[in-house]
């Protein structure tokens, strides 16, 4: 961000200082700093401690339940959160230094994208617990679509954050636009994810009602001895034509309170990250020197608290290892499928 305010001229610096990177709290006012406030030590220290403690918890659960992809996303996100708040704490002593601001702005901007990736990984398996027949996409396409969105979002946000320490006003404007593009991509991705979740939940709800009417309210959880893939039965085998049945192998899981809690916490984490992303988008829209970008209380609530709630949920009963009762690997699928080789005759 600006090492001097966009409107300040070099002649406005105290005697002997030509750049705000030369400033200290004793020689320059905060109007020349990256932020117009000093980060609160207690609040930022608390957030750093929470994220730091969740890292070993995620490693333990990831190894125990073999949720490797989820663990990777959470680990990267939490480590970046820790580095981000270290940067903010370092800014208390010197808010004029570029390196601490860069650490803060880059790490805290891109960290939630990794948490989002961890959430996205769960959706394909959640769908399989019910039935893939009602899903808009196959399991592997959920992974491909959202991985691409996340990579694009990460690259844009990281590039914008790297430019944000420039002294040049035009470069700062470019940084703002690039970061906004990255955050917009993340908001779009989360919106699509939420839309797919709501659509699938509505389809399952409608299926249950349809099947209940067809079977005269009898139990629909029929045993399928052929494996995990639900089957459709012909009209001679039921009372109302073809009926898609929920995966019978996970009937007990779906009926458990732990599963419901898992879904609620996954949803809560998604909404918290969504709120945070919209806030950061609005913050950047006003520019790095806007009142919103320099409102510490708003930042601590809509950035810090939102991500803490999401991370805590995903590190407890919202963790797929806990939610799936250790059956995460049973629902594994191949993300990239090799096409069979065919030779010409």
Coordinates of C-alpha atoms in Angstrom, one line a residue:
X1 CA 0.0 0.0 0.0
X2 CA 1.0 3.6 -0.2
X3 CA 4.1 4.4 1.8
X4 CA 2.7 7.9 1.8
X5 CA -0.9 8.9 1.4
X6 CA -2.0 9.4 -2.2
X7 CA -2.5 13.1 -1.6
X8 CA 0.7 13.8 0.3
X9 CA 3.7 15.2 -1.4
X10 CA 7.3 14.6 -0.6
X11 CA 7.7 18.1 0.8
X12 CA 5.1 17.2 3.5
X13 CA 7.5 14.7 5.1
X14 CA 9.4 15.7 8.2
X15 CA 12.8 17.2 7.6
X16 CA 15.4 14.6 6.4
X17 CA 12.7 12.0 5.3
X18 CA 12.0 11.5 1.6
X19 CA 9.9 8.3 1.9
X20 CA 7.6 6.8 4.5
X21 CA 9.7 3.7 4.5
X22 CA 12.2 5.9 6.5
X23 CA 9.5 6.8 9.0
X24 CA 9.1 5.7 12.6
X25 CA 6.4 6.3 15.1
X26 CA 8.6 9.0 16.6
X27 CA 9.2 10.9 13.3
X28 CA 6.0 10.5 11.3
X29 CA 2.3 10.6 11.9
X30 CA 0.2 7.5 11.1
X31 CA -1.2 9.2 8.0
X32 CA 2.0 8.1 6.3
X33 CA 1.7 4.5 7.5
X34 CA 0.2 1.5 5.7
X35 CA -2.7 1.7 8.1
X36 CA -4.0 4.7 9.9
X37 CA -4.3 2.8 13.2
X38 CA -2.0 0.5 15.2
X39 CA -3.3 -3.1 15.3
X40 CA -4.6 -4.1 18.7
X41 CA -2.0 -6.4 20.3
X42 CA -4.5 -8.4 22.4
X43 CA -7.0 -9.0 19.7
X44 CA -4.5 -9.9 17.0
X45 CA -2.5 -12.0 19.4
X46 CA -5.7 -14.0 20.4
X47 CA -6.5 -14.7 16.7
X48 CA -2.9 -15.8 16.1
X49 CA -3.0 -18.2 19.0
X50 CA -6.3 -19.7 17.9
X51 CA -5.2 -20.3 14.4
X52 CA -1.8 -21.7 15.7
X53 CA -3.5 -24.2 18.0
X54 CA -5.8 -25.4 15.2
X55 CA -2.9 -26.4 13.0
X56 CA -1.8 -29.5 15.1
X57 CA -5.5 -30.4 15.6
X58 CA -5.9 -30.5 11.8
X59 CA -2.8 -32.5 11.3
X60 CA -3.9 -35.0 13.9
X61 CA -7.4 -35.4 12.5
X62 CA -6.1 -35.5 8.9
X63 CA -3.7 -38.4 9.7
X64 CA -6.2 -40.2 11.9
X65 CA -9.1 -40.1 9.4
X66 CA -6.9 -40.0 6.3
X67 CA -8.6 -36.8 5.0
X68 CA -5.5 -35.7 3.1
X69 CA -7.0 -33.2 0.7
X70 CA -9.1 -31.5 3.4
X71 CA -6.0 -31.5 5.7
X72 CA -3.9 -29.9 3.0
X73 CA -6.4 -27.0 2.5
X74 CA -6.9 -26.4 6.1
X75 CA -3.2 -26.6 6.9
X76 CA -2.2 -24.0 4.3
X77 CA -5.1 -21.7 5.2
X78 CA -4.3 -21.8 8.9
X79 CA -0.5 -21.3 8.4
X80 CA -1.2 -18.3 6.3
X81 CA -3.6 -16.9 8.9
X82 CA -0.8 -17.2 11.5
X83 CA 1.7 -15.4 9.2
X84 CA -0.8 -12.8 8.5
X85 CA -1.4 -11.9 12.1
X86 CA 2.3 -12.1 12.8
X87 CA 2.6 -9.3 10.2
X88 CA -0.1 -7.3 11.9
X89 CA 1.6 -7.6 15.3
X90 CA 4.9 -6.5 13.8
X91 CA 3.2 -3.5 12.4
X92 CA 2.5 -2.3 16.0
X93 CA 6.2 -1.4 16.3
X94 CA 6.6 -0.1 12.8
X95 CA 3.5 0.4 10.6
X96 CA 5.6 2.0 7.9
X97 CA 7.6 -1.1 6.9
X98 CA 6.6 -2.7 3.6
X99 CA 7.6 -6.3 4.5
X100 CA 5.2 -6.6 7.5
X101 CA 2.4 -5.0 5.6
X102 CA 3.0 -7.3 2.6
X103 CA 3.0 -10.3 5.0
X104 CA -0.3 -9.2 6.5
X105 CA -2.1 -8.2 3.3
X106 CA -1.0 -11.2 1.1
X107 CA -1.4 -13.9 3.8
X108 CA -4.8 -12.8 5.2
X109 CA -6.2 -12.1 1.7
X110 CA -5.5 -15.6 0.3
X111 CA -5.8 -17.8 3.4
X112 CA -9.6 -18.2 3.3
X113 CA -9.3 -19.5 -0.3
X114 CA -7.5 -22.5 1.1
X115 CA -10.3 -23.0 3.7
X116 CA -12.8 -22.7 0.9
X117 CA -11.0 -25.4 -1.1
X118 CA -11.2 -27.7 2.0
X119 CA -14.9 -27.2 2.1
X120 CA -15.3 -27.8 -1.7
X121 CA -13.6 -31.1 -1.3
X122 CA -16.3 -32.3 1.0
X123 CA -19.2 -31.6 -1.4
X124 CA -18.6 -34.5 -3.8
X125 CA -18.6 -37.0 -0.9
X126 CA -21.7 -35.4 0.7
X127 CA -23.5 -36.0 -2.5
X128 CA -22.5 -39.7 -2.6
X129 CA -23.8 -40.2 0.9
X130 CA -27.3 -39.4 -0.5
X131 CA -27.2 -40.3 -4.2
X132 CA -25.2 -39.0 -7.1
X133 CA -28.2 -39.5 -9.4
X134 CA -29.7 -36.2 -8.3
X135 CA -26.5 -34.2 -8.5
X136 CA -25.9 -31.6 -11.2
X137 CA -22.4 -32.9 -11.7
X138 CA -20.4 -36.1 -11.2
X139 CA -18.1 -36.2 -8.2
X140 CA -14.9 -35.5 -10.1
X141 CA -16.4 -32.4 -11.8
X142 CA -17.1 -30.8 -8.4
X143 CA -13.4 -31.1 -7.7
X144 CA -12.3 -29.9 -11.1
X145 CA -14.6 -26.9 -11.3
X146 CA -13.9 -25.5 -7.8
X147 CA -10.1 -26.3 -8.0
X148 CA -9.9 -24.1 -11.1
X149 CA -11.9 -21.3 -9.5
X150 CA -9.7 -21.4 -6.4
X151 CA -6.5 -21.4 -8.3
X152 CA -7.5 -18.4 -10.3
X153 CA -8.7 -16.6 -7.2
X154 CA -5.5 -17.3 -5.3
X155 CA -3.2 -16.2 -8.2
X156 CA -5.1 -12.9 -8.6
X157 CA -5.2 -12.1 -4.9
X158 CA -1.6 -13.0 -4.4
X159 CA -0.5 -10.9 -7.3
X160 CA -2.6 -7.9 -6.2
X161 CA -1.2 -8.2 -2.6
X162 CA 2.3 -8.2 -3.9
X163 CA 1.7 -4.9 -5.8
X164 CA 0.0 -3.3 -2.8
X165 CA 3.3 -2.2 -1.2
X166 CA 4.2 0.1 -4.1
X167 CA 4.7 3.8 -3.7
X168 CA 3.3 4.5 -7.2
X169 CA -0.3 5.6 -7.2
X170 CA -1.1 3.9 -10.5
X171 CA 0.5 0.6 -9.3
X172 CA -1.7 0.8 -6.2
X173 CA -4.8 1.2 -8.3
X174 CA -3.7 -1.8 -10.4
X175 CA -3.2 -3.7 -7.1
X176 CA -6.6 -2.8 -6.0
X177 CA -8.2 -3.9 -9.2
X178 CA -6.3 -7.2 -9.3
X179 CA -7.2 -8.1 -5.7
X180 CA -10.8 -7.2 -6.3
X181 CA -10.8 -9.5 -9.4
X182 CA -9.5 -12.3 -7.2
X183 CA -12.0 -11.7 -4.4
X184 CA -14.8 -11.4 -6.9
X185 CA -13.8 -14.8 -8.3
X186 CA -13.9 -16.2 -4.8
X187 CA -17.3 -14.7 -4.1
X188 CA -18.6 -16.1 -7.4
X189 CA -17.2 -19.5 -6.6
X190 CA -18.8 -19.5 -3.1
X191 CA -22.1 -18.3 -4.6
X192 CA -22.1 -21.2 -7.1
X193 CA -21.2 -23.6 -4.3
X194 CA -24.0 -22.4 -2.1
X195 CA -26.4 -22.6 -5.0
X196 CA -25.4 -26.2 -5.8
X197 CA -25.8 -27.1 -2.1
X198 CA -29.3 -25.6 -1.9
X199 CA -30.3 -27.1 -5.2
X200 CA -29.2 -30.6 -4.1
X201 CA -30.9 -30.3 -0.7
X202 CA -34.1 -29.3 -2.4
X203 CA -33.8 -32.3 -4.8
X204 CA -33.3 -34.6 -1.9
X205 CA -36.2 -33.2 0.0
X206 CA -38.5 -33.5 -3.1
X207 CA -37.2 -37.1 -3.6
X208 CA -38.1 -38.1 -0.1
X209 CA -41.6 -36.8 -0.5
X210 CA -42.1 -38.4 -3.9
X211 CA -40.8 -41.8 -2.7
X212 CA -42.9 -41.6 0.5
X213 CA -46.0 -41.1 -1.6
X214 CA -45.0 -43.9 -4.0
X215 CA -44.4 -46.4 -1.2
X216 CA -47.3 -45.3 0.9
X217 CA -45.0 -43.9 3.6
X218 CA -43.1 -47.1 4.0
X219 CA -39.3 -47.2 4.6
X220 CA -37.3 -46.2 1.6
X221 CA -33.9 -47.3 2.9
X222 CA -33.7 -50.6 1.0
X223 CA -30.7 -52.8 1.1
X224 CA -28.5 -52.7 -2.0
X225 CA -26.1 -55.6 -2.0
X226 CA -24.4 -54.5 -5.2
X227 CA -22.3 -51.8 -3.7
X228 CA -22.5 -48.1 -2.9
X229 CA -24.2 -47.0 -6.1
X230 CA -28.0 -46.5 -5.7
X231 CA -30.2 -48.3 -8.2
X232 CA -33.4 -47.4 -10.0
X233 CA -36.2 -49.9 -10.0
X234 CA -38.6 -50.5 -12.8
X235 CA -42.4 -49.8 -12.6
X236 CA -43.0 -53.5 -11.9
X237 CA -40.9 -53.3 -8.8
X238 CA -42.6 -50.3 -7.2
X239 CA -45.9 -48.5 -7.1
X240 CA -45.1 -45.4 -9.1
X241 CA -42.6 -45.9 -11.9
X242 CA -38.8 -45.4 -11.6
X243 CA -37.7 -44.2 -8.2
X244 CA -34.2 -43.1 -7.2
X245 CA -33.3 -44.5 -3.8
X246 CA -30.9 -42.9 -1.3
X247 CA -27.7 -44.7 -0.9
X248 CA -28.7 -47.5 1.6
X249 CA -25.1 -48.0 2.8
X250 CA -25.2 -44.7 4.6
X251 CA -28.7 -44.7 6.0
X252 CA -27.5 -44.8 9.6
X253 CA -25.0 -42.0 8.9
X254 CA -27.7 -39.8 7.4
X255 CA -30.0 -40.4 10.4
X256 CA -27.3 -39.5 13.0
X257 CA -27.1 -36.2 14.9
X258 CA -23.4 -36.1 14.2
X259 CA -24.1 -35.9 10.4
X260 CA -26.6 -33.1 10.8
X261 CA -24.1 -31.2 13.0
X262 CA -21.4 -31.7 10.4
X263 CA -23.6 -30.3 7.6
X264 CA -24.6 -27.3 9.8
X265 CA -21.0 -26.5 10.6
X266 CA -19.9 -26.9 7.0
X267 CA -22.7 -24.5 6.0
X268 CA -21.8 -22.1 8.8
X269 CA -18.2 -22.0 7.7
X270 CA -19.1 -21.4 4.1
X271 CA -21.4 -18.5 5.1
X272 CA -18.7 -17.0 7.4
X273 CA -16.1 -17.1 4.6
X274 CA -18.7 -15.7 2.2
X275 CA -19.4 -12.7 4.5
X276 CA -15.7 -12.1 5.0
X277 CA -15.1 -12.1 1.2
X278 CA -17.9 -9.6 0.5
X279 CA -16.5 -7.4 3.3
X280 CA -13.0 -7.5 1.8
X281 CA -14.4 -6.8 -1.6
X282 CA -16.3 -3.7 -0.3
X283 CA -13.2 -2.7 1.6
X284 CA -11.0 -2.7 -1.5
X285 CA -13.7 -1.0 -3.6
X286 CA -13.2 2.1 -1.5
X287 CA -9.4 1.9 -1.8
X288 CA -6.6 1.3 0.6
X289 CA -7.0 4.7 2.3
X290 CA -10.8 4.5 2.7
X291 CA -12.4 4.7 6.1
X292 CA -13.6 1.0 5.8
X293 CA -10.1 -0.2 5.0
X294 CA -8.8 1.5 8.2
X295 CA -11.6 0.6 10.6
X296 CA -10.0 -1.9 13.0
X297 CA -13.2 -3.0 14.8
X298 CA -14.9 -3.8 11.5
X299 CA -11.9 -5.7 10.4
X300 CA -11.7 -7.7 13.6
X301 CA -15.3 -8.7 13.3
X302 CA -15.8 -9.3 9.6
X303 CA -12.3 -10.7 8.9
X304 CA -11.0 -12.1 12.1
X305 CA -14.1 -13.4 13.8
X306 CA -15.7 -14.8 10.7
X307 CA -12.6 -16.8 9.8
X308 CA -12.2 -18.0 13.4
X309 CA -15.7 -19.3 13.5
X310 CA -15.2 -21.0 10.1
X311 CA -11.9 -22.6 11.2
X312 CA -13.2 -23.7 14.6
X313 CA -16.2 -25.3 12.9
X314 CA -14.1 -27.1 10.4
X315 CA -11.7 -28.3 13.1
X316 CA -14.4 -29.9 15.4
X317 CA -17.7 -31.5 14.4
X318 CA -17.5 -29.9 11.0
X319 CA -14.4 -31.9 10.1
X320 CA -15.3 -34.6 7.5
X321 CA -13.4 -37.3 9.5
X322 CA -15.8 -36.7 12.4
X323 CA -18.8 -36.1 10.2
X324 CA -18.4 -39.1 8.0
X325 CA -17.7 -41.5 11.0
X326 CA -14.4 -42.3 9.5
X327 CA -15.9 -43.3 6.1
X328 CA -14.2 -40.6 4.1
X329 CA -12.0 -43.0 2.2
X330 CA -15.0 -45.3 1.3
X331 CA -16.4 -42.4 -0.7
X332 CA -13.1 -41.5 -2.4
X333 CA -13.2 -40.9 -6.2
X334 CA -10.6 -40.4 -8.9
X335 CA -10.3 -36.7 -9.8
X336 CA -8.3 -37.2 -13.0
X337 CA -9.3 -40.2 -15.2
X338 CA -6.9 -41.3 -17.9
X339 CA -8.5 -42.1 -21.2
X340 CA -7.8 -45.6 -22.4
X341 CA -5.2 -45.8 -25.1
X342 CA -6.4 -46.9 -28.5
X343 CA -4.1 -47.7 -31.4
X344 CA -5.1 -47.3 -35.0
X345 CA -5.4 -50.4 -37.2

